[in-house]
CSV table of C-alpha atoms in Angstrom, one decimal:
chain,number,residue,atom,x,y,z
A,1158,UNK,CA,69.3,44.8,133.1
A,1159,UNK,CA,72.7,46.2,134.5
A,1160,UNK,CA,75.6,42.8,134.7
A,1161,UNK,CA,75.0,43.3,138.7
A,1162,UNK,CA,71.5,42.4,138.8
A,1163,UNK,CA,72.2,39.6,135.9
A,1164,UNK,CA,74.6,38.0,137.9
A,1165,UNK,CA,72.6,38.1,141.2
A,1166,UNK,CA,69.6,36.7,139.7
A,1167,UNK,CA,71.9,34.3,138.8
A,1168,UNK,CA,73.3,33.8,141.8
A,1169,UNK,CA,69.6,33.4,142.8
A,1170,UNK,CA,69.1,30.7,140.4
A,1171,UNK,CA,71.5,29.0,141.5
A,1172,UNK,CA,70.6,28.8,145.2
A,1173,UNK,CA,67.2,27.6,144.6
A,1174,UNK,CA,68.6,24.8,141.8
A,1175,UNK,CA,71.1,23.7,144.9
A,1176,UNK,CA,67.7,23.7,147.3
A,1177,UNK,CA,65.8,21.9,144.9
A,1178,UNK,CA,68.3,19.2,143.9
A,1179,UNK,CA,69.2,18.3,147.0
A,1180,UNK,CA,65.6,18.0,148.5
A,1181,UNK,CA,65.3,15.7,145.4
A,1182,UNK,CA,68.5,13.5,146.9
A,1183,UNK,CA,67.0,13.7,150.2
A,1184,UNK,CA,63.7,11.7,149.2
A,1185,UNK,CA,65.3,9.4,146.8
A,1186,UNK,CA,68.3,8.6,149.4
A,1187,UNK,CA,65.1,7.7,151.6
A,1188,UNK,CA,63.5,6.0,149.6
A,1189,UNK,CA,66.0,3.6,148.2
A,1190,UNK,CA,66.8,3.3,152.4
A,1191,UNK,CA,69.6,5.3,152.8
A,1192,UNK,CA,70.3,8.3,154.1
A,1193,UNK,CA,70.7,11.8,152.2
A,1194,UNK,CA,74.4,12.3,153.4
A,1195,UNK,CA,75.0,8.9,151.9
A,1196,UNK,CA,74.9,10.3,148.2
A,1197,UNK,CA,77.4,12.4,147.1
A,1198,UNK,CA,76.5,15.3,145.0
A,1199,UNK,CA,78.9,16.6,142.9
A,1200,UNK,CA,78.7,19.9,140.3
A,1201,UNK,CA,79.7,19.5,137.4
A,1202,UNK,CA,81.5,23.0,136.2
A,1203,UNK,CA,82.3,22.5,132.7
A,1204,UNK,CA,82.2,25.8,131.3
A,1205,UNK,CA,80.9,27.5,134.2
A,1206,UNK,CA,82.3,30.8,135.5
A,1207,UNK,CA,84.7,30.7,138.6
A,1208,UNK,CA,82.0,33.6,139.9
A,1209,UNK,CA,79.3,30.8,139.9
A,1210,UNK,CA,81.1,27.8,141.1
A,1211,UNK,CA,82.2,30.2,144.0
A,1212,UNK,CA,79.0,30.9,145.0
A,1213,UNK,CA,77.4,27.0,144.6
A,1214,UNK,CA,80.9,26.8,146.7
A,1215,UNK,CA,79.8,29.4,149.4
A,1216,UNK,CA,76.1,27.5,149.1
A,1217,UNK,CA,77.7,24.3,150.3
A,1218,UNK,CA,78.3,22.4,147.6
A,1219,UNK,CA,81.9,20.5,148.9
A,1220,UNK,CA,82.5,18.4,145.7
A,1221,UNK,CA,83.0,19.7,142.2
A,1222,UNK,CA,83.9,18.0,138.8
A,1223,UNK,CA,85.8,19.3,135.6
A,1224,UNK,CA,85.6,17.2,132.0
A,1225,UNK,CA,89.0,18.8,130.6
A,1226,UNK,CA,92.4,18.8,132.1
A,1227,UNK,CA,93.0,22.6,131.0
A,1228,UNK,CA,89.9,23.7,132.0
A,1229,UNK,CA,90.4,22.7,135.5
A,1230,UNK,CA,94.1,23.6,136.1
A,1231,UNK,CA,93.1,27.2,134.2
A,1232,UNK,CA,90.2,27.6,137.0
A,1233,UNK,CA,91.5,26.3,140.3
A,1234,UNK,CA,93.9,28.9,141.5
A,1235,UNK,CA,90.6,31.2,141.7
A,1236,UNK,CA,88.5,28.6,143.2
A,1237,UNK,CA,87.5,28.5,147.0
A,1238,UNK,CA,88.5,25.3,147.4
A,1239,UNK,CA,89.1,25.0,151.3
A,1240,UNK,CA,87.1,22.0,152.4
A,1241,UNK,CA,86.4,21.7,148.4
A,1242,UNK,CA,86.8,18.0,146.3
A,1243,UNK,CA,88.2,18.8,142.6
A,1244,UNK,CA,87.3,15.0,140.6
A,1245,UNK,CA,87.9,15.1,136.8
A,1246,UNK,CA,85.5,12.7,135.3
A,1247,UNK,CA,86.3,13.5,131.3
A,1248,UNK,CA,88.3,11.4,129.5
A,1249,UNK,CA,91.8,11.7,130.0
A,1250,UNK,CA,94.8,11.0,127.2
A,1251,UNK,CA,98.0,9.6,128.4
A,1252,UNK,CA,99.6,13.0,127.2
A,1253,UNK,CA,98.4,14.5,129.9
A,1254,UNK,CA,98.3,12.3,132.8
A,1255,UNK,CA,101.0,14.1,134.6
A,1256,UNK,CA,99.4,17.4,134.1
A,1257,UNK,CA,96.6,16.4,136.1
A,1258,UNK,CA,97.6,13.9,138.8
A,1259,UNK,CA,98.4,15.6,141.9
A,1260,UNK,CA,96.1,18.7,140.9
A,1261,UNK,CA,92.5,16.6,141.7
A,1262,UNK,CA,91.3,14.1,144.2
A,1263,UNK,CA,89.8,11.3,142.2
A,1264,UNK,CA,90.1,10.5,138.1
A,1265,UNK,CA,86.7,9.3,137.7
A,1266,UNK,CA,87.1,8.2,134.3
A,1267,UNK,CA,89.6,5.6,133.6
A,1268,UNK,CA,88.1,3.4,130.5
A,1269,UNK,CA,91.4,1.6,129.5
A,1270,UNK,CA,94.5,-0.1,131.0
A,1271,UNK,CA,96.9,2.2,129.6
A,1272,UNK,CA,95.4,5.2,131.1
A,1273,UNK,CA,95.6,3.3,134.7
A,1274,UNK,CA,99.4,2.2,134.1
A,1275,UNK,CA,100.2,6.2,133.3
A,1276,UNK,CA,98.2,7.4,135.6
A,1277,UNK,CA,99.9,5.2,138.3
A,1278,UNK,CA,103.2,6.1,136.5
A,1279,UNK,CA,102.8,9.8,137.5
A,1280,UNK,CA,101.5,9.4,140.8
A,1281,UNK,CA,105.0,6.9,141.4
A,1282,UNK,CA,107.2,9.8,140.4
A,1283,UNK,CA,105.0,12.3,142.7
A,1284,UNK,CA,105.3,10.0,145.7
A,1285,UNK,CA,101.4,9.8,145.8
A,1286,UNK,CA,98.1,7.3,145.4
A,1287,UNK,CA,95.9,8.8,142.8
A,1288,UNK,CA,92.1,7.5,143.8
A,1289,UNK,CA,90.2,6.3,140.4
A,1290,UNK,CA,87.1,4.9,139.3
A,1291,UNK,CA,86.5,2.6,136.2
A,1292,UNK,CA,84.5,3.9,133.8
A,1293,UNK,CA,81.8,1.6,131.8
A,1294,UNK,CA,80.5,1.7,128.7
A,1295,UNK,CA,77.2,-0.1,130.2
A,1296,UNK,CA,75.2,0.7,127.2
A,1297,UNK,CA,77.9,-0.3,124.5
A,1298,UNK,CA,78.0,2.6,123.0
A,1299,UNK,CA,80.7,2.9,120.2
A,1300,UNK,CA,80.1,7.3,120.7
A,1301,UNK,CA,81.5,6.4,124.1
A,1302,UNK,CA,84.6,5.3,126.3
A,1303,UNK,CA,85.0,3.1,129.0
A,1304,UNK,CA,85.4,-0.5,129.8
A,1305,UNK,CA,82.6,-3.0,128.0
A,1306,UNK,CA,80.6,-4.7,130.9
A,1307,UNK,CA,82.1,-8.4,130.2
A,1308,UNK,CA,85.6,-6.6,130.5
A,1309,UNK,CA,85.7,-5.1,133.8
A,1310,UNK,CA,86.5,-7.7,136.2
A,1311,UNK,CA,89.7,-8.9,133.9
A,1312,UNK,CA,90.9,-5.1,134.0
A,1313,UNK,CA,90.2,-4.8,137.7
A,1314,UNK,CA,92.5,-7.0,138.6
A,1315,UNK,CA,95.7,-5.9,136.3
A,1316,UNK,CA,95.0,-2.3,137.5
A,1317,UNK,CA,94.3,-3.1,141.0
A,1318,UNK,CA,98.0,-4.5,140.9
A,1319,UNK,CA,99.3,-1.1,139.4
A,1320,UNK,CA,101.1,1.0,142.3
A,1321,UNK,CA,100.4,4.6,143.0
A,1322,UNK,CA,96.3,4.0,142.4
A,1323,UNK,CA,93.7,3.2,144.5
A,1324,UNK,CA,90.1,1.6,142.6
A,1325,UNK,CA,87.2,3.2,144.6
A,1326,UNK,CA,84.5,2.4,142.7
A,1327,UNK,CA,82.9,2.6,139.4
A,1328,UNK,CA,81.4,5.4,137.0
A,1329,UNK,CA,79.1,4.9,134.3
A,1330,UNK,CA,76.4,7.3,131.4
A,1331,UNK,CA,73.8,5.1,130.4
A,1332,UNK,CA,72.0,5.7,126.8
A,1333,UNK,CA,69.2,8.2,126.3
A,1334,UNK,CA,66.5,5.8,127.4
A,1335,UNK,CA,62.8,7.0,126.4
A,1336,UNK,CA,61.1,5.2,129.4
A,1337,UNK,CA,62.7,5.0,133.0
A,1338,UNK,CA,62.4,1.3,132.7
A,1339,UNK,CA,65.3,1.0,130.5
A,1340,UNK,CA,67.1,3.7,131.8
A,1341,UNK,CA,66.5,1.5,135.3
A,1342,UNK,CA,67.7,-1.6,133.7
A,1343,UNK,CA,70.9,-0.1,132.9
A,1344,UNK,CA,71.5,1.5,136.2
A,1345,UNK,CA,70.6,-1.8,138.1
A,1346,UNK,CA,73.1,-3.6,135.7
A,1347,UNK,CA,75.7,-1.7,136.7
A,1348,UNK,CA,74.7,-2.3,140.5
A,1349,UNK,CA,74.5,-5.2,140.3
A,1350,UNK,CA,78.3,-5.6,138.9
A,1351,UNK,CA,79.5,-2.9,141.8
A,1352,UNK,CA,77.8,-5.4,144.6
A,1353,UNK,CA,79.7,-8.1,143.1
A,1354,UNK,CA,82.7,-7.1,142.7
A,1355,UNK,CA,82.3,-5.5,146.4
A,1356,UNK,CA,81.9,-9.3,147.2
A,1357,UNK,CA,84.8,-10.5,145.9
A,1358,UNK,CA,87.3,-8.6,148.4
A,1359,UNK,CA,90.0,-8.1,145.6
A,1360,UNK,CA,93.1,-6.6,147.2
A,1361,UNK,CA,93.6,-2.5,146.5
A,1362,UNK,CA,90.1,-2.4,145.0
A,1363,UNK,CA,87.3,-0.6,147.6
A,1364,UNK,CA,84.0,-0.4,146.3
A,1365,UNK,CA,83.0,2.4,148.1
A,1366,UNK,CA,81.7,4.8,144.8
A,1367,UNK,CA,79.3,4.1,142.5
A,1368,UNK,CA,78.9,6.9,140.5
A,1369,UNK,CA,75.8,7.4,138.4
A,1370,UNK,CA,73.0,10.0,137.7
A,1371,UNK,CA,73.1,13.1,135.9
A,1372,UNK,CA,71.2,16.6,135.6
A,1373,UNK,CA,68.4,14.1,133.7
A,1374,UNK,CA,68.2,11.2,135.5
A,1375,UNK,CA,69.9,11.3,138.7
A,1376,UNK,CA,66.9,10.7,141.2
A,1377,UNK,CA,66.4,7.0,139.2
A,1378,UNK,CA,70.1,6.9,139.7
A,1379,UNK,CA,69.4,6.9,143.2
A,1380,UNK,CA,66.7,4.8,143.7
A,1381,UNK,CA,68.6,2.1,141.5
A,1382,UNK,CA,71.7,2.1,143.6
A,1383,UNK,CA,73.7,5.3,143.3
A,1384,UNK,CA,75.9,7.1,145.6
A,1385,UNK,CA,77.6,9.8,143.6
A,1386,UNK,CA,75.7,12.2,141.2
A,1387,UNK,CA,77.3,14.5,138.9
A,1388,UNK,CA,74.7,17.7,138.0
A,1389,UNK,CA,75.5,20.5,135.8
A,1390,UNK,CA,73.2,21.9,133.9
A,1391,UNK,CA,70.4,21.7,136.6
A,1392,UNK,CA,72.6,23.4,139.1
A,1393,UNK,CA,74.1,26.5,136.5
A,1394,UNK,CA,71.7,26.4,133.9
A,1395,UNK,CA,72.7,25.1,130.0
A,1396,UNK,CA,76.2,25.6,129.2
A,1397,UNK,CA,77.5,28.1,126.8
A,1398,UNK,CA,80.1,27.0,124.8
């Protein structure tokens, strides 16, 4: 095959992934009683081609997500981002904190208090509020970052006091689960943390994102609470490295 016709049956791929996934959000958004435009769905573009996150762009895809700082400052000046979200939900190091604020909408991945006081550092000096979601290490993984469940409220209220953020919500990857009904628990754990700390009314913290559900799992994500699902993979195909 010529590299036309292997990048428009990639292309094609690609549009009947979109299609599929988000006839899979539609049912489980109904399901768990909710409508579908109630679940965000975000594409994940680590490693992806700025060709192929253009066209899931021109498909209608409004909210994209990048794991590494460089990779995303590198690829957004030849993105169509008009109308586009740009969330980086890797972890970040302090190093490079003002790299990045300014350049995205929404740090989904903020798993310690220092990251929080840097990030709200940079967005000080740049005369902006940076929008952030906790991260949480629900499964207590030591191979992962992010808050351990028993820590999060404590945190929530230093960094809710930290100026230039805003807390929107919270993020979480559960374990590799061999039945759904672990893989449920977890996602219901963390649910049931989100609703109460929603209850709470803490000042500067808006639980308005709950964001759970991957290329794997994210139609249990769903059904166990979720309104924000990161999909790579599923969308682009497996990533080459």
């Amino acid at each position: 095959m010529t590299e036309k016709s292997l990048i428009e049956e990639k292309f094609r791929d690609i549009e009947y992934n979109l299609k599929t996934i988000n006839e899979e959000i539609a049912e489980a958004a109904i399901k768990s009683g909710r409508k579908p435009e109630d679940i965000d769905f975000m594409a994940v573009t680590k490693t992806v081609d700025e060709m192929y996150i253009n066209h899931a762009i021109d498909c209608g895809i409004t909210l994209i997500g990048e794991n590494k700082v460089q990779e995303m400052l590198r690829k957004k000046p030849n993105l169509k981002l008009d109308g586009v979200k740009k969330n980086l939900i890797g972890h970040l190091q302090s190093n490079k904190a003002s790299q990045i604020v300014g350049e995205v909408d929404m740090i989904e991945s903020v798993d310690s208090l220092k990251i929080a006081k840097e990030i709200g550092k940079q967005s000080v000096k740049k005369g902006i509020t940076t929008d952030i979601l906790l991260e949480v290490n629900i499964g207590r993984e030591e191979s992962k970052t992010g808050f351990m469940p028993e820590e999060v409220e404590e945190n929530l209220y230093q960094i809710a006091e930290i100026e230039g953020i805003r807390v929107c919500g919270l993020m979480t990857i559960p374990p590799i689960c061999e039945n759904n009904t672990k893989l449920c628990n977890f996602f219901e754990n963390i649910y049931n943390m989100y609703v109460d700390i929603d209850s709470k009314i803490i000042d500067n913290v808006y639980m308005k994102i709950l964001s759970m559900g991957m290329s794997g799992d994210y139609t249990q994500a769903i059904l166990c609470g979720s309104n924000h699902v990161r999909i790579g993979s599923k969308i682009f195909g497996p990533r080459i490295y």
